[in-house]
Short mmCIF file of C-alpha atoms and ligand atoms in Angstrom, two decimals:
data_model
loop_
_atom_site.label_atom_id
_atom_site.label_comp_id
_atom_site.label_asym_id
_atom_site.label_seq_id
_atom_site.Cartn_x
_atom_site.Cartn_y
_atom_site.Cartn_z
CA UNK S 1 144.76 60.09 202.01
CA UNK S 2 145.19 63.38 203.78
CA UNK S 3 148.13 63.59 206.09
CA UNK S 4 146.80 66.03 208.64
CA UNK S 5 143.18 65.96 209.61
CA UNK S 6 142.10 68.19 212.46
CA UNK S 7 138.48 66.99 212.25
CA UNK S 8 137.08 66.06 215.62
CA UNK S 9 139.59 68.10 217.58
CA UNK S 10 139.00 71.36 219.33
CA UNK S 11 140.99 74.50 219.86
CA UNK S 12 139.92 76.99 222.50
CA UNK S 13 136.30 77.82 221.74
CA UNK S 14 136.43 76.20 218.33
CA UNK S 15 135.27 72.68 217.57
CA UNK S 16 136.72 71.54 214.27
CA UNK S 17 134.08 69.41 212.55
CA UNK S 18 135.23 68.39 209.09
CA UNK S 19 137.00 69.45 205.92
CA UNK S 20 135.16 72.20 204.08
CA UNK S 21 134.32 71.72 200.42
CA UNK S 22 136.14 74.87 199.38
CA UNK S 23 139.69 75.98 200.06
CA UNK S 24 140.60 79.29 201.67
CA UNK S 25 143.49 81.16 200.07
CA UNK S 26 144.48 77.93 198.36
CA UNK S 27 144.75 76.07 201.65
CA UNK S 28 142.50 73.29 202.92
CA UNK S 29 139.83 74.60 205.23
CA UNK S 30 137.59 73.23 207.95
CA UNK S 31 134.03 73.70 209.02
CA UNK S 32 134.08 74.77 212.66
CA UNK S 33 131.69 75.99 215.29
CA UNK S 34 132.49 78.46 218.03
CA UNK S 35 131.02 77.98 221.50
CA UNK S 36 129.72 81.56 221.46
CA UNK S 37 127.19 80.63 218.76
CA UNK S 38 127.00 76.83 218.38
CA UNK S 39 124.25 77.04 215.76
CA UNK S 40 126.51 78.85 213.27
CA UNK S 41 129.02 76.96 211.14
CA UNK S 42 132.10 78.90 210.14
CA UNK S 43 135.01 78.16 207.79
CA UNK S 44 138.60 78.46 209.00
CA UNK S 45 141.65 77.72 206.88
CA UNK S 46 144.11 75.13 208.16
CA UNK S 47 146.76 77.86 208.19
CA UNK S 48 144.66 79.97 210.52
CA UNK S 49 143.94 77.00 212.76
CA UNK S 50 147.59 75.98 212.96
CA UNK S 51 148.32 79.61 213.79
CA UNK S 52 146.47 79.00 217.03
CA UNK S 53 143.11 80.70 216.42
CA UNK S 54 140.86 79.92 219.37
CA UNK S 55 137.54 81.50 218.43
CA UNK S 56 135.40 82.87 215.64
CA UNK S 57 136.75 86.29 216.52
CA UNK S 58 134.63 86.76 219.64
CA UNK S 59 137.67 86.44 221.95
CA UNK S 60 139.30 89.35 220.16
CA UNK S 61 136.22 91.54 220.62
CA UNK S 62 135.99 90.59 224.28
CA UNK S 63 139.61 91.58 224.83
CA UNK S 64 138.94 94.86 223.06
CA UNK S 65 136.04 95.55 225.40
CA UNK S 66 138.18 94.69 228.43
CA UNK S 67 140.85 97.16 227.33
CA UNK S 68 138.23 99.87 226.85
CA UNK S 69 136.84 99.15 230.32
CA UNK S 70 140.33 99.54 231.78
CA UNK S 71 140.79 102.91 230.12
CA UNK S 72 137.29 103.96 231.15
CA UNK S 73 138.09 103.02 234.73
CA UNK S 74 141.20 105.20 234.64
CA UNK S 75 139.17 108.12 233.36
CA UNK S 76 136.48 107.77 235.99
CA UNK S 77 139.05 107.54 238.75
CA UNK S 78 141.00 110.55 237.50
CA UNK S 79 137.96 112.71 237.03
CA UNK S 80 135.88 111.98 240.04
CA UNK S 81 137.77 110.53 242.95
CA UNK S 82 139.99 113.41 244.04
CA UNK S 83 140.71 117.07 243.47
CA UNK S 84 142.65 118.16 240.37
CA UNK S 85 145.62 119.12 242.53
CA UNK S 86 145.79 115.68 244.09
CA UNK S 87 145.39 114.01 240.72
CA UNK S 88 148.20 116.10 239.25
CA UNK S 89 150.48 115.07 242.11
CA UNK S 90 149.50 111.43 241.90
CA UNK S 91 149.99 111.36 238.12
CA UNK S 92 153.38 113.02 238.47
CA UNK S 93 154.43 110.32 240.92
CA UNK S 94 153.02 107.54 238.78
CA UNK S 95 154.86 108.73 235.69
CA UNK S 96 158.14 108.63 237.63
CA UNK S 97 157.59 105.66 239.97
CA UNK S 98 155.09 103.23 238.54
CA UNK S 99 156.52 100.78 235.97
CA UNK S 100 152.93 100.06 234.93
CA UNK S 101 152.30 103.68 233.97
CA UNK S 102 152.41 104.19 230.21
CA UNK S 103 154.82 107.10 230.48
CA UNK S 104 157.16 105.48 232.99
CA UNK S 105 159.76 104.17 230.53
CA UNK S 106 159.87 107.42 228.63
CA UNK S 107 160.42 109.37 231.86
CA UNK S 108 162.92 106.92 233.27
CA UNK S 109 164.98 106.86 230.07
CA UNK S 110 165.16 110.63 230.14
CA UNK S 111 165.98 110.76 233.85
CA UNK S 112 162.87 112.77 234.71
CA UNK S 113 162.00 112.53 238.38
CA UNK S 114 160.57 114.66 241.19
CA UNK S 115 162.40 116.36 244.06
CA UNK S 116 162.52 114.48 247.34
CA UNK S 117 160.20 116.92 249.15
CA UNK S 118 157.40 116.23 246.69
CA UNK S 119 157.14 112.62 247.74
CA UNK S 120 154.61 114.06 250.18
CA UNK S 121 151.45 115.67 248.84
CA UNK S 122 151.50 118.26 251.66
CA UNK S 123 154.85 119.62 250.51
CA UNK S 124 153.77 119.61 246.88
CA UNK S 125 150.61 121.51 247.80
CA UNK S 126 152.55 124.00 249.90
CA UNK S 127 154.86 124.77 246.95
CA UNK S 128 152.36 124.75 244.09
CA UNK S 129 149.07 125.71 245.71
CA UNK S 130 145.71 124.63 244.35
CA UNK S 131 145.53 123.68 240.68
CA UNK S 132 143.50 126.42 238.94
CA UNK S 133 140.53 125.10 236.98
CA UNK S 134 141.43 123.72 233.56
CA UNK S 135 145.18 123.86 234.12
CA UNK S 136 147.65 121.03 234.49
CA UNK S 137 151.09 120.58 235.99
CA UNK S 138 153.73 121.68 233.51
CA UNK S 139 157.50 121.44 233.60
CA UNK S 140 158.93 124.71 232.28
CA UNK S 141 162.07 122.98 231.00
CA UNK S 142 160.82 119.68 229.60
CA UNK S 143 164.18 118.02 230.07
CA UNK S 144 164.30 118.79 233.80
CA UNK S 145 162.39 117.16 236.59
CA UNK S 146 159.52 118.15 238.88
CA UNK S 147 160.69 120.83 241.29
CA UNK S 148 159.18 124.03 242.64
CA UNK S 149 161.47 126.05 240.34
CA UNK S 150 160.68 124.06 237.21
CA UNK S 151 156.92 123.68 237.58
CA UNK S 152 153.87 125.81 236.92
CA UNK S 153 150.16 125.31 236.40
CA UNK S 154 149.56 125.74 232.67
CA UNK S 155 147.02 125.05 229.99
CA UNK S 156 147.26 121.85 228.00
CA UNK S 157 147.93 124.02 224.97
CA UNK S 158 151.07 125.44 226.55
CA UNK S 159 152.14 121.99 227.68
CA UNK S 160 151.81 120.90 224.07
CA UNK S 161 154.16 123.65 222.94
CA UNK S 162 156.69 122.87 225.64
CA UNK S 163 156.81 119.18 225.05
CA UNK S 164 159.63 117.48 223.26
CA UNK S 165 160.15 118.47 219.66
CA UNK S 166 158.85 116.00 217.07
CA UNK S 167 161.26 113.56 215.51
CA UNK S 168 162.78 114.84 212.29
CA UNK S 169 160.63 114.15 209.28
CA UNK S 170 157.35 114.47 211.16
CA UNK S 171 155.59 117.71 211.87
CA UNK S 172 153.71 116.64 214.98
CA UNK S 173 155.01 115.24 218.23
CA UNK S 174 152.12 112.76 218.25
CA UNK S 175 151.91 109.47 216.51
CA UNK S 176 149.31 109.32 213.77
CA UNK S 177 149.18 113.10 213.41
CA UNK S 178 150.87 115.25 210.79
CA UNK S 179 150.69 118.83 209.63
CA UNK S 180 148.97 119.64 206.37
CA UNK S 181 150.41 122.76 204.78
CA UNK S 182 147.60 122.96 202.26
CA UNK S 183 144.91 123.05 204.95
CA UNK S 184 147.06 124.86 207.53
CA UNK S 185 145.80 122.28 209.98
CA UNK S 186 146.84 119.03 211.53
CA UNK S 187 145.42 115.85 210.12
CA UNK S 188 145.25 112.35 211.41
CA UNK S 189 145.04 109.05 209.67
CA UNK S 190 145.56 105.41 210.48
CA UNK S 191 147.02 102.85 208.12
CA UNK S 192 145.60 99.41 208.67
CA UNK S 193 146.30 96.47 206.35
CA UNK S 194 147.41 98.89 203.64
CA UNK S 195 144.23 100.94 203.89
CA UNK S 196 144.39 104.55 204.94
CA UNK S 197 141.65 105.60 207.31
CA UNK S 198 141.24 109.37 207.58
CA UNK S 199 140.37 110.70 211.00
CA UNK S 200 139.91 114.33 210.11
CA UNK S 201 141.52 117.75 210.39
CA UNK S 202 141.95 120.04 213.37
CA UNK S 203 144.14 122.87 214.58
CA UNK S 204 144.41 120.94 217.85
CA UNK S 205 146.97 118.20 217.37
CA UNK S 206 146.34 116.74 220.82
CA UNK S 207 142.68 116.25 219.99
CA UNK S 208 143.68 114.35 216.86
CA UNK S 209 146.14 112.25 218.86
CA UNK S 210 143.25 111.28 221.17
CA UNK S 211 141.11 110.43 218.16
CA UNK S 212 143.96 108.31 216.75
CA UNK S 213 144.42 106.40 220.01
CA UNK S 214 140.69 105.83 220.40
CA UNK S 215 140.53 104.40 216.88
CA UNK S 216 143.55 102.15 217.44
CA UNK S 217 142.06 100.79 220.67
CA UNK S 218 138.69 100.33 219.00
CA UNK S 219 140.15 98.44 216.04
CA UNK S 220 142.92 96.42 217.64
CA UNK S 221 141.66 96.03 221.17
CA UNK S 222 144.93 97.04 222.72
CA UNK S 223 147.00 100.14 223.41
CA UNK S 224 150.04 98.94 221.43
CA UNK S 225 151.37 101.73 219.24
CA UNK S 226 149.17 104.43 220.74
CA UNK S 227 150.31 107.81 222.00
CA UNK S 228 149.25 106.67 225.46
CA UNK S 229 151.64 103.75 225.32
CA UNK S 230 154.43 106.00 224.10
CA UNK S 231 153.83 108.30 227.07
CA UNK S 232 152.86 111.20 224.79
CA UNK S 233 149.26 111.36 225.97
CA UNK S 234 147.68 110.98 229.38
CA UNK S 235 144.95 108.31 229.41
CA UNK S 236 142.75 110.86 231.17
CA UNK S 237 142.53 112.74 227.85
CA UNK S 238 140.82 109.89 226.13
CA UNK S 239 137.12 109.87 225.47
CA UNK S 240 135.72 106.38 225.34
CA UNK S 241 132.40 106.12 223.57
ZN1 ZN Y 301 132.90 82.94 218.96
#
């Protein structure tokens, strides 16, 4: 007699029907159906089921889509709703003030903040003027805050150079990107379940960091471990296909 029999129970979207004839990874397995496609029988191992699996995998994909939508929304808002100058100011404030902003912890830990006058957009605008096309707000000394003296409009490329130095042992400041001496270019790859997935070469390490983040979000459905989460990349840089 079998001690544990989950047959007839349900778990999230899964209805557990009966023991399967075959084992999965040496463990007893069950025939289940998922409410997303009731006509299709699927096999789940008892280990997986006890681990709390609630669907055939469709929940995971839905969450992935939700995350992508959230990023997409950010991009749309940043690009269309206001002028680049306003966006730069708002992003600066968010990085320093908003605990939900991906860069907030990084900035807070390093004591990066903005001068009191710049709490108002009018004052910021008076000091910095209009953001020239294609440029972004750059702190000249990356370890100092946002002030009139320490800020300039600069290209992303320059920002890249001025950012914090990479950790020792890596040759790029971005996660998932490293420098290839042989190619004289940066390369990016992602290691997933022991498999190395190559994401290509480029002389633009920021571009590769975007590619890396996009791939992570696509494959895992969340921003955990991305450059965005680490505050190294602005979500506005991301292209969502
Ligand atoms: Zn399903």
